[in-house]
CSV table of C-alpha atoms in Angstrom, one decimal:
chain,number,residue,atom,x,y,z
L,1,MET,CA,37.8,-128.6,-91.1
L,2,LYS,CA,36.3,-128.8,-94.6
L,3,LEU,CA,33.8,-126.1,-95.6
L,4,SER,CA,30.8,-127.0,-97.6
L,5,GLY,CA,30.3,-125.5,-101.0
L,6,SER,CA,27.0,-123.8,-100.1
L,7,LEU,CA,28.7,-121.9,-97.2
L,8,VAL,CA,31.5,-120.6,-99.4
L,9,ALA,CA,29.1,-119.5,-102.1
L,10,GLY,CA,26.9,-117.6,-99.6
L,11,ALA,CA,29.9,-115.8,-98.2
L,12,ALA,CA,31.1,-114.7,-101.6
L,13,ILE,CA,27.6,-113.3,-102.5
L,14,GLY,CA,27.6,-111.3,-99.2
L,15,VAL,CA,31.0,-109.7,-99.9
L,16,ILE,CA,29.9,-108.7,-103.4
L,17,PHE,CA,26.6,-107.2,-102.2
L,18,GLY,CA,28.3,-105.2,-99.5
L,19,ALA,CA,30.8,-103.7,-101.9
L,20,ALA,CA,28.0,-102.7,-104.3
L,21,MET,CA,26.1,-100.9,-101.5
L,22,THR,CA,29.2,-99.0,-100.3
L,23,GLY,CA,29.8,-97.7,-103.8
L,24,PHE,CA,26.2,-96.6,-104.2
L,25,VAL,CA,26.3,-94.6,-100.9
L,26,LEU,CA,29.6,-92.9,-101.8
L,27,THR,CA,28.3,-91.9,-105.2
L,28,SER,CA,25.1,-90.4,-103.8
L,29,GLY,CA,26.9,-88.3,-101.2
L,30,ALA,CA,29.3,-86.8,-103.8
L,31,GLY,CA,26.4,-85.8,-106.0
L,32,SER,CA,24.4,-83.9,-103.3
L,33,ALA,CA,27.2,-81.8,-101.9
L,34,PRO,CA,26.9,-78.8,-104.3
L,35,GLU,CA,23.2,-78.5,-103.5
L,36,GLN,CA,23.9,-78.3,-99.7
L,37,THR,CA,26.5,-75.6,-100.1
L,38,GLN,CA,24.2,-73.5,-102.2
L,39,ALA,CA,21.4,-73.7,-99.6
L,40,ARG,CA,23.6,-72.4,-96.8
L,41,GLY,CA,25.3,-69.7,-98.8
L,42,GLY,CA,22.2,-68.4,-100.5
L,43,SER,CA,22.3,-65.3,-98.2
L,44,ASP,CA,25.4,-63.4,-97.3
L,45,GLY,CA,23.7,-61.8,-94.3
L,46,GLY,CA,23.4,-64.0,-91.3
L,47,PRO,CA,24.3,-63.0,-87.8
L,48,GLY,CA,27.3,-61.0,-89.0
L,49,GLY,CA,26.2,-60.5,-92.6
L,50,GLY,CA,25.9,-57.4,-94.7
L,51,ARG,CA,23.2,-56.5,-97.2
L,52,GLY,CA,20.3,-58.8,-97.1
L,53,GLY,CA,21.1,-59.9,-93.5
L,54,PHE,CA,18.7,-59.4,-90.6
L,55,MET,CA,18.4,-56.1,-88.7
L,56,PRO,CA,19.7,-56.4,-85.1
L,57,ALA,CA,17.7,-55.1,-82.1
L,58,VAL,CA,19.4,-51.8,-81.3
L,59,SER,CA,18.7,-48.4,-79.7
L,60,PHE,CA,19.8,-45.1,-81.2
L,61,ALA,CA,20.9,-41.8,-79.8
L,62,ALA,CA,21.5,-38.5,-81.6
L,63,VAL,CA,25.0,-37.0,-81.4
L,64,GLU,CA,25.0,-33.6,-79.6
L,65,ALA,CA,27.4,-30.7,-79.9
L,66,ALA,CA,29.5,-30.0,-76.8
L,67,THR,CA,32.6,-28.4,-75.6
L,68,VAL,CA,35.4,-29.8,-73.5
L,69,GLY,CA,36.7,-27.6,-70.7
L,70,LYS,CA,39.2,-28.0,-67.9
L,71,THR,CA,37.9,-27.9,-64.4
L,72,LEU,CA,39.6,-26.0,-61.6
L,73,ASP,CA,38.8,-26.9,-58.0
L,74,ILE,CA,40.1,-24.4,-55.5
L,75,ILE,CA,39.4,-22.9,-52.0
L,76,GLY,CA,38.0,-19.4,-51.8
L,77,GLU,CA,37.0,-16.9,-49.0
L,78,GLY,CA,33.7,-15.0,-49.0
L,79,ARG,CA,33.1,-11.3,-48.3
L,80,SER,CA,30.2,-9.0,-48.7
L,81,VAL,CA,29.7,-7.0,-51.8
L,82,LYS,CA,30.0,-4.0,-49.5
L,83,SER,CA,31.6,-4.1,-46.1
L,84,VAL,CA,32.8,-1.3,-43.8
L,85,ALA,CA,34.1,-1.0,-40.3
L,86,LEU,CA,32.4,2.0,-38.7
L,87,THR,CA,34.7,4.2,-36.7
L,88,SER,CA,34.2,7.4,-34.7
L,89,GLU,CA,35.5,10.6,-36.3
L,90,ALA,CA,35.4,12.5,-33.1
L,91,THR,CA,36.2,12.2,-29.4
L,92,GLY,CA,33.4,12.4,-26.9
L,93,LEU,CA,30.8,10.9,-24.6
L,94,VAL,CA,28.3,8.4,-26.2
L,95,THR,CA,24.7,9.4,-25.6
L,96,VAL,CA,22.7,7.2,-28.0
L,97,VAL,CA,23.4,3.7,-29.4
L,98,ASN,CA,21.0,2.3,-32.0
L,99,ILE,CA,23.0,-0.8,-32.8
L,100,ALA,CA,21.2,-4.2,-32.7
L,101,PRO,CA,23.6,-6.9,-33.9
L,102,GLY,CA,22.2,-8.8,-36.9
L,103,LYS,CA,19.6,-6.1,-37.6
L,104,ARG,CA,19.1,-4.8,-41.1
L,105,VAL,CA,19.5,-1.0,-41.4
L,106,SER,CA,18.9,1.4,-44.2
L,107,GLU,CA,21.2,4.1,-45.6
L,108,GLY,CA,21.2,7.2,-43.4
L,109,ASP,CA,19.9,5.5,-40.2
L,110,VAL,CA,21.5,6.9,-37.0
L,111,LEU,CA,23.6,4.2,-35.3
L,112,LEU,CA,25.5,6.1,-32.7
L,113,GLN,CA,25.3,9.7,-31.2
L,114,LEU,CA,28.0,11.5,-29.3
L,115,ASP,CA,27.4,14.5,-27.0
L,116,ASP,CA,27.2,17.5,-29.3
L,117,VAL,CA,26.2,20.4,-27.0
L,118,GLN,CA,29.4,22.4,-27.7
L,119,GLN,CA,29.2,21.9,-31.4
L,120,ARG,CA,25.6,23.1,-31.5
L,121,ILE,CA,26.6,26.3,-29.6
L,122,ALA,CA,29.3,26.9,-32.1
L,123,LEU,CA,26.8,26.3,-35.0
L,124,ASP,CA,24.3,28.7,-33.5
L,125,ARG,CA,26.9,31.4,-33.1
L,126,ALA,CA,28.0,31.0,-36.7
L,127,ARG,CA,24.5,31.1,-37.9
L,128,ALA,CA,23.8,34.4,-36.0
L,129,GLN,CA,26.9,36.1,-37.4
L,130,TYR,CA,26.5,34.9,-41.0
L,131,PRO,CA,23.6,37.2,-42.2
L,132,ILE,CA,25.2,40.3,-40.5
L,133,ALA,CA,28.5,39.7,-42.2
L,134,LYS,CA,26.9,39.1,-45.5
L,135,ALA,CA,24.8,42.3,-45.3
L,136,ASN,CA,27.9,44.3,-44.3
L,137,SER,CA,29.8,43.0,-47.3
L,138,GLU,CA,27.0,43.9,-49.7
L,139,ARG,CA,26.5,47.4,-48.2
L,140,TYR,CA,30.3,48.2,-48.4
L,141,ALA,CA,30.3,47.0,-52.0
L,142,SER,CA,27.5,49.4,-52.8
L,143,LEU,CA,29.2,52.3,-51.0
L,144,LYS,CA,32.4,51.6,-52.9
L,145,GLU,CA,30.5,52.1,-56.2
L,146,THR,CA,29.5,55.6,-55.1
L,147,GLU,CA,32.9,56.3,-53.6
L,148,ALA,CA,31.2,56.6,-50.1
L,149,ALA,CA,33.5,53.9,-48.8
L,150,SER,CA,37.0,53.0,-49.7
L,151,ALA,CA,38.1,49.9,-51.5
L,152,LEU,CA,39.9,48.8,-48.3
L,153,GLU,CA,36.8,49.0,-46.2
L,154,ALA,CA,34.8,47.1,-48.8
L,155,GLU,CA,37.5,44.4,-49.0
L,156,THR,CA,37.7,44.0,-45.2
L,157,ALA,CA,33.9,43.6,-45.0
L,158,PHE,CA,34.0,41.0,-47.8
L,159,ASN,CA,36.8,39.0,-46.1
L,160,ASN,CA,35.0,39.1,-42.8
L,161,TYR,CA,31.9,37.7,-44.5
L,162,LYS,CA,33.8,34.8,-46.1
L,163,ALA,CA,35.5,34.0,-42.7
L,164,ILE,CA,32.2,33.7,-40.9
L,165,GLU,CA,30.8,31.6,-43.8
L,166,ALA,CA,33.7,29.2,-43.3
L,167,ASP,CA,33.1,29.2,-39.6
L,168,LEU,CA,29.5,28.2,-40.3
L,169,ARG,CA,30.5,25.3,-42.6
L,170,ALA,CA,33.1,24.2,-40.0
L,171,ALA,CA,30.5,24.2,-37.2
L,172,GLN,CA,28.1,22.1,-39.4
L,173,PHE,CA,30.9,19.6,-40.1
L,174,ALA,CA,31.9,19.3,-36.5
L,175,LEU,CA,28.3,18.6,-35.5
L,176,SER,CA,27.9,16.0,-38.2
L,177,GLN,CA,31.0,14.2,-36.9
L,178,ARG,CA,29.2,13.6,-33.6
L,179,THR,CA,26.7,11.2,-35.4
L,180,ILE,CA,27.5,7.9,-37.0
L,181,LYS,CA,25.1,6.9,-39.7
L,182,ALA,CA,24.7,3.8,-42.0
L,183,PRO,CA,26.5,4.6,-45.3
L,184,PHE,CA,24.4,2.0,-47.2
L,185,ASP,CA,21.7,-0.7,-46.6
L,186,GLY,CA,23.1,-3.7,-44.8
L,187,VAL,CA,23.3,-5.8,-41.7
L,188,ILE,CA,24.8,-4.4,-38.6
L,189,GLY,CA,27.5,-6.3,-36.7
L,190,LEU,CA,28.4,-6.7,-33.0
L,191,THR,CA,29.4,-3.8,-30.8
L,192,THR,CA,30.6,-3.3,-27.2
L,193,THR,CA,29.8,0.4,-27.1
L,194,GLU,CA,27.2,1.5,-24.6
L,195,PRO,CA,25.7,4.9,-23.8
L,196,GLY,CA,28.0,6.7,-21.3
L,197,ASP,CA,31.2,5.3,-22.9
L,198,TYR,CA,33.9,7.7,-23.8
L,199,ILE,CA,35.4,7.0,-27.2
L,200,ARG,CA,38.2,8.6,-29.2
L,201,ALA,CA,38.5,9.5,-32.8
L,202,GLY,CA,39.5,6.3,-34.7
L,203,ASP,CA,37.9,3.8,-32.3
L,204,MET,CA,35.9,1.2,-34.2
L,205,VAL,CA,32.3,1.1,-33.2
L,206,THR,CA,30.8,-1.8,-35.3
L,207,THR,CA,30.7,-3.3,-38.8
L,208,LEU,CA,28.2,-3.1,-41.6
L,209,ASP,CA,27.8,-5.6,-44.4
L,210,ASP,CA,25.7,-5.6,-47.5
L,211,THR,CA,25.0,-9.3,-47.8
L,212,SER,CA,22.6,-9.1,-50.7
L,213,SER,CA,25.5,-10.5,-52.8
L,214,ILE,CA,28.6,-12.4,-51.7
L,215,ILE,CA,32.0,-12.1,-53.4
L,216,VAL,CA,34.2,-15.2,-53.2
L,217,GLU,CA,37.9,-14.5,-53.7
L,218,PHE,CA,40.2,-17.3,-54.8
L,219,SER,CA,43.5,-17.6,-56.5
L,220,ILE,CA,44.5,-19.8,-59.4
L,221,PRO,CA,48.0,-20.9,-60.6
L,222,GLN,CA,49.5,-18.6,-63.3
L,223,GLU,CA,49.5,-21.6,-65.7
L,224,ALA,CA,45.7,-21.6,-65.5
L,225,ALA,CA,45.2,-17.9,-66.2
L,226,ASN,CA,43.9,-18.6,-69.7
L,227,LEU,CA,41.1,-20.8,-68.3
L,228,ILE,CA,39.3,-18.0,-66.6
L,229,GLU,CA,37.3,-15.2,-68.2
L,230,LEU,CA,34.7,-12.7,-67.1
L,231,ASP,CA,31.1,-14.0,-66.7
L,232,GLN,CA,32.4,-17.6,-66.5
L,233,LEU,CA,30.1,-19.7,-64.3
L,234,VAL,CA,31.5,-20.7,-60.9
L,235,THR,CA,30.0,-23.1,-58.3
L,236,ALA,CA,30.7,-22.6,-54.6
L,237,ARG,CA,29.7,-24.6,-51.6
L,238,LEU,CA,30.6,-24.5,-47.9
L,239,ALA,CA,33.1,-27.1,-46.8
L,240,ALA,CA,30.4,-29.6,-45.6
L,241,ALA,CA,29.3,-33.0,-47.0
L,242,ASP,CA,25.7,-31.9,-47.6
L,243,ALA,CA,26.4,-28.3,-48.5
L,244,LYS,CA,24.1,-26.7,-51.1
L,245,PRO,CA,25.9,-25.6,-54.2
L,246,HIS,CA,25.5,-21.9,-55.3
L,247,GLU,CA,26.0,-20.6,-58.8
L,248,GLY,CA,27.8,-17.4,-59.5
L,249,LYS,CA,29.9,-15.6,-62.2
L,250,VAL,CA,33.4,-14.3,-62.4
L,251,THR,CA,33.2,-10.5,-62.0
L,252,ALA,CA,36.8,-9.5,-61.6
L,253,ILE,CA,40.2,-10.7,-62.7
L,254,ASP,CA,43.4,-9.2,-61.3
L,255,SER,CA,45.6,-7.4,-63.8
L,256,ARG,CA,48.8,-9.1,-62.7
L,257,VAL,CA,50.2,-12.3,-61.2
L,258,ASP,CA,51.3,-12.1,-57.5
L,259,ALA,CA,55.1,-12.1,-57.6
L,260,GLN,CA,55.4,-14.1,-54.3
L,261,SER,CA,52.8,-16.9,-54.8
L,262,ARG,CA,52.7,-16.9,-58.7
L,263,THR,CA,49.0,-16.9,-58.5
L,264,LEU,CA,46.2,-14.8,-60.1
L,265,LYS,CA,43.4,-13.4,-57.9
L,266,ILE,CA,39.8,-13.9,-59.1
L,267,GLU,CA,36.5,-12.6,-57.7
L,268,ALA,CA,33.2,-14.3,-58.3
L,269,THR,CA,29.8,-12.8,-57.3
L,270,PHE,CA,27.0,-14.9,-55.9
L,271,ASP,CA,23.4,-13.8,-55.3
L,272,ASN,CA,22.6,-14.2,-51.6
L,273,SER,CA,18.9,-13.4,-51.5
L,274,ASP,CA,18.3,-16.6,-49.4
L,275,LYS,CA,20.9,-15.4,-46.9
L,276,GLN,CA,22.7,-18.8,-46.9
L,277,LEU,CA,26.2,-17.4,-47.5
L,278,LEU,CA,28.1,-15.5,-44.9
L,279,PRO,CA,31.0,-13.1,-45.2
L,280,GLY,CA,34.3,-14.6,-44.1
L,281,ALA,CA,33.3,-18.2,-44.7
L,282,ILE,CA,35.6,-20.6,-46.6
L,283,PHE,CA,34.1,-22.1,-49.8
L,284,SER,CA,35.0,-25.0,-52.1
L,285,VAL,CA,35.0,-23.4,-55.6
L,286,SER,CA,34.8,-25.1,-58.9
L,287,THR,CA,34.8,-23.7,-62.4
L,288,THR,CA,35.1,-25.1,-65.9
L,289,SER,CA,36.5,-23.3,-68.9
L,290,GLU,CA,34.7,-23.5,-72.3
L,291,GLY,CA,37.5,-25.4,-74.0
L,292,GLN,CA,37.6,-27.0,-77.4
L,293,GLU,CA,34.6,-28.1,-79.5
L,294,ALA,CA,33.6,-31.7,-79.3
L,295,VAL,CA,30.5,-34.0,-79.6
L,296,SER,CA,28.7,-35.8,-76.9
L,297,VAL,CA,27.7,-39.5,-77.2
L,298,PRO,CA,26.3,-42.0,-74.6
L,299,GLY,CA,28.9,-44.0,-72.8
L,300,LEU,CA,27.3,-47.3,-73.9
L,301,ALA,CA,27.8,-46.4,-77.5
L,302,ILE,CA,31.6,-46.6,-77.2
L,303,GLN,CA,33.0,-49.9,-78.5
L,304,TRP,CA,36.6,-51.1,-78.3
L,305,ASP,CA,38.9,-53.3,-80.4
L,306,ARG,CA,42.6,-53.5,-81.0
L,307,SER,CA,42.4,-50.3,-83.1
L,308,GLY,CA,40.9,-48.3,-80.2
L,309,PRO,CA,37.5,-46.8,-79.4
L,310,PHE,CA,34.8,-46.4,-82.0
L,311,VAL,CA,31.0,-46.0,-82.5
L,312,TRP,CA,28.5,-47.3,-85.1
L,313,ARG,CA,26.8,-44.6,-87.1
L,314,ARG,CA,23.7,-45.1,-89.2
L,315,GLY,CA,24.6,-43.9,-92.6
L,316,MET,CA,22.3,-42.1,-95.0
L,317,ASP,CA,21.9,-45.5,-96.8
L,318,GLY,CA,20.8,-47.1,-93.6
L,319,MET,CA,24.0,-49.2,-93.2
L,320,ALA,CA,26.2,-49.4,-90.1
L,321,GLN,CA,29.4,-47.3,-90.5
L,322,ARG,CA,32.3,-47.5,-88.1
L,323,VAL,CA,33.6,-44.1,-86.8
L,324,ASP,CA,36.8,-44.0,-84.8
L,325,VAL,CA,36.7,-41.6,-81.8
L,326,ALA,CA,39.1,-40.0,-79.4
L,327,ILE,CA,37.8,-39.8,-75.9
L,328,LEU,CA,38.3,-36.3,-74.4
L,329,GLN,CA,36.3,-36.3,-71.2
L,330,ARG,CA,33.8,-38.5,-69.4
L,331,THR,CA,30.8,-37.3,-67.4
L,332,ASP,CA,28.2,-39.4,-65.5
L,333,GLU,CA,26.5,-40.9,-68.5
L,334,GLN,CA,27.9,-39.1,-71.5
L,335,VAL,CA,31.3,-39.2,-73.2
L,336,LEU,CA,32.8,-36.1,-75.0
L,337,VAL,CA,34.8,-37.3,-78.0
L,338,GLU,CA,36.6,-35.9,-81.0
L,339,ALA,CA,35.4,-37.7,-84.2
L,340,GLU,CA,34.1,-37.3,-87.7
L,341,LEU,CA,30.6,-36.9,-86.3
L,342,LYS,CA,28.3,-33.9,-86.4
L,343,ALA,CA,25.4,-33.0,-84.2
L,344,GLY,CA,22.3,-34.8,-85.3
L,345,ASP,CA,24.0,-38.0,-86.5
L,346,TYR,CA,22.4,-41.2,-85.2
L,347,ILE,CA,24.6,-43.7,-83.5
L,348,VAL,CA,23.9,-47.1,-81.9
L,349,SER,CA,23.7,-46.5,-78.2
L,350,GLU,CA,22.6,-50.0,-77.1
L,351,GLY,CA,23.2,-53.3,-78.8
L,352,ALA,CA,26.3,-52.1,-80.5
L,353,ASP,CA,28.0,-55.4,-79.8
L,354,ARG,CA,25.6,-57.1,-82.3
L,355,VAL,CA,26.5,-54.7,-85.1
L,356,ARG,CA,29.0,-55.3,-87.9
L,357,GLY,CA,30.1,-53.0,-90.7
L,358,GLN,CA,27.6,-52.5,-93.6
L,359,MET,CA,24.9,-54.3,-91.6
L,360,PRO,CA,21.5,-52.8,-92.3
L,361,LEU,CA,20.1,-50.9,-89.4
L,362,PRO,CA,16.4,-50.0,-88.6
L,363,GLU,CA,15.2,-46.5,-89.1
L,364,PRO,CA,15.1,-44.3,-86.0
L,365,ALA,CA,11.8,-43.0,-84.7
L,366,GLY,CA,12.6,-39.5,-85.8
L,367,GLY,CA,13.0,-40.6,-89.4
L,368,ARG,CA,16.2,-40.7,-91.4
L,369,ASN,CA,19.2,-38.6,-90.7
L,370,LYS,CA,17.7,-35.6,-92.5
L,371,GLY,CA,16.7,-32.4,-90.8
L,372,VAL,CA,17.8,-33.4,-87.3
L,373,SER,CA,18.3,-30.5,-84.9
L,374,ALA,CA,22.0,-29.9,-84.1
L,375,ALA,CA,21.3,-28.9,-80.5
L,376,GLY,CA,19.6,-30.7,-77.6
L,377,VAL,CA,18.7,-33.7,-79.7
L,378,SER,CA,18.2,-36.8,-77.5
L,379,ALA,CA,16.2,-39.4,-79.5
L,380,SER,CA,16.6,-42.9,-78.4
L,381,GLY,CA,14.5,-46.0,-78.5
L,382,ALA,CA,14.6,-49.7,-79.0
L,383,PHE,CA,14.0,-51.1,-82.5
L,384,ALA,CA,13.7,-54.7,-83.6
L,385,GLY,CA,13.3,-55.9,-87.2
L,386,ASN,CA,13.6,-59.1,-89.1
L,387,ASP,CA,13.4,-58.5,-92.8
């Protein structure tokens, strides 16, 4: 088919116009590219930027001094601070029993009395003879000075006096053995002795315990001997799920390791003014040694990457500084670490995942890092800034 001249001319004009417009567009795009790059890169801050970037919303916490100790969990047995089994020193018939199990008694209270008629007769006889023998001894001593009596007579009178004096003390002692008294303040135990019973010397009558304090005895492996020292805090509780913990202190450490068990015996004393602890009970005992020095940081402050754990510290210039840490021990909310941190340093406790190195950080509520107390500091709060 034959094309007309006007159609061919129109097509040629269209091709020329399209090529011209394409060239114009390409030329304009190349000229504006440098301006666009400058606009985006005018600030080196940005979400991960450094100086001049925005301040992330974070919370701070102050580093606290701490120590890391090793905890020992063992089983111990309780006993009274004073405990005695009361036994009879003499043989005889029981006449009086003042023993009420569980009753508190005072030192010197009479608990049991044996028949003492014969002993009282012997004491009365010795008391009657004593002044006569003493007077005789003194009279013969005076007569000897004037040579009215011989030295033998004076010596005989003196020896008789001393013998009767000894009889008097023996009668007093024999009488005292017929009575059992409380040797100290405490709580009296059970007894099966009744008035009219005949007991022999050495028979146990009852027990007496001073329960104002309780001593818990426990043993630790010889390898842990260096973890215990006097006055170290100890926690003890009865073997029950809801048992109340009691705080005490180490009061005695054995001088040698037991050769059979290879353990070291320890005693810890607990105040028992509330009467909750009983002698003979089994306790779950826990104690922690002081250990090495460390610092305490919140658990949320710890961050991880391929290099290991670290925290973000707010430097004196207000910039974020990465500080590598070595985790020593974890508690409920805190982590004890070894790091180039000192008590009073501010670290990011919340929002640490939004922090990058040399990023500006807001100022904590307590001011800059100057003059922060090294002990007991716990300043935390949320800060948001957009400079």
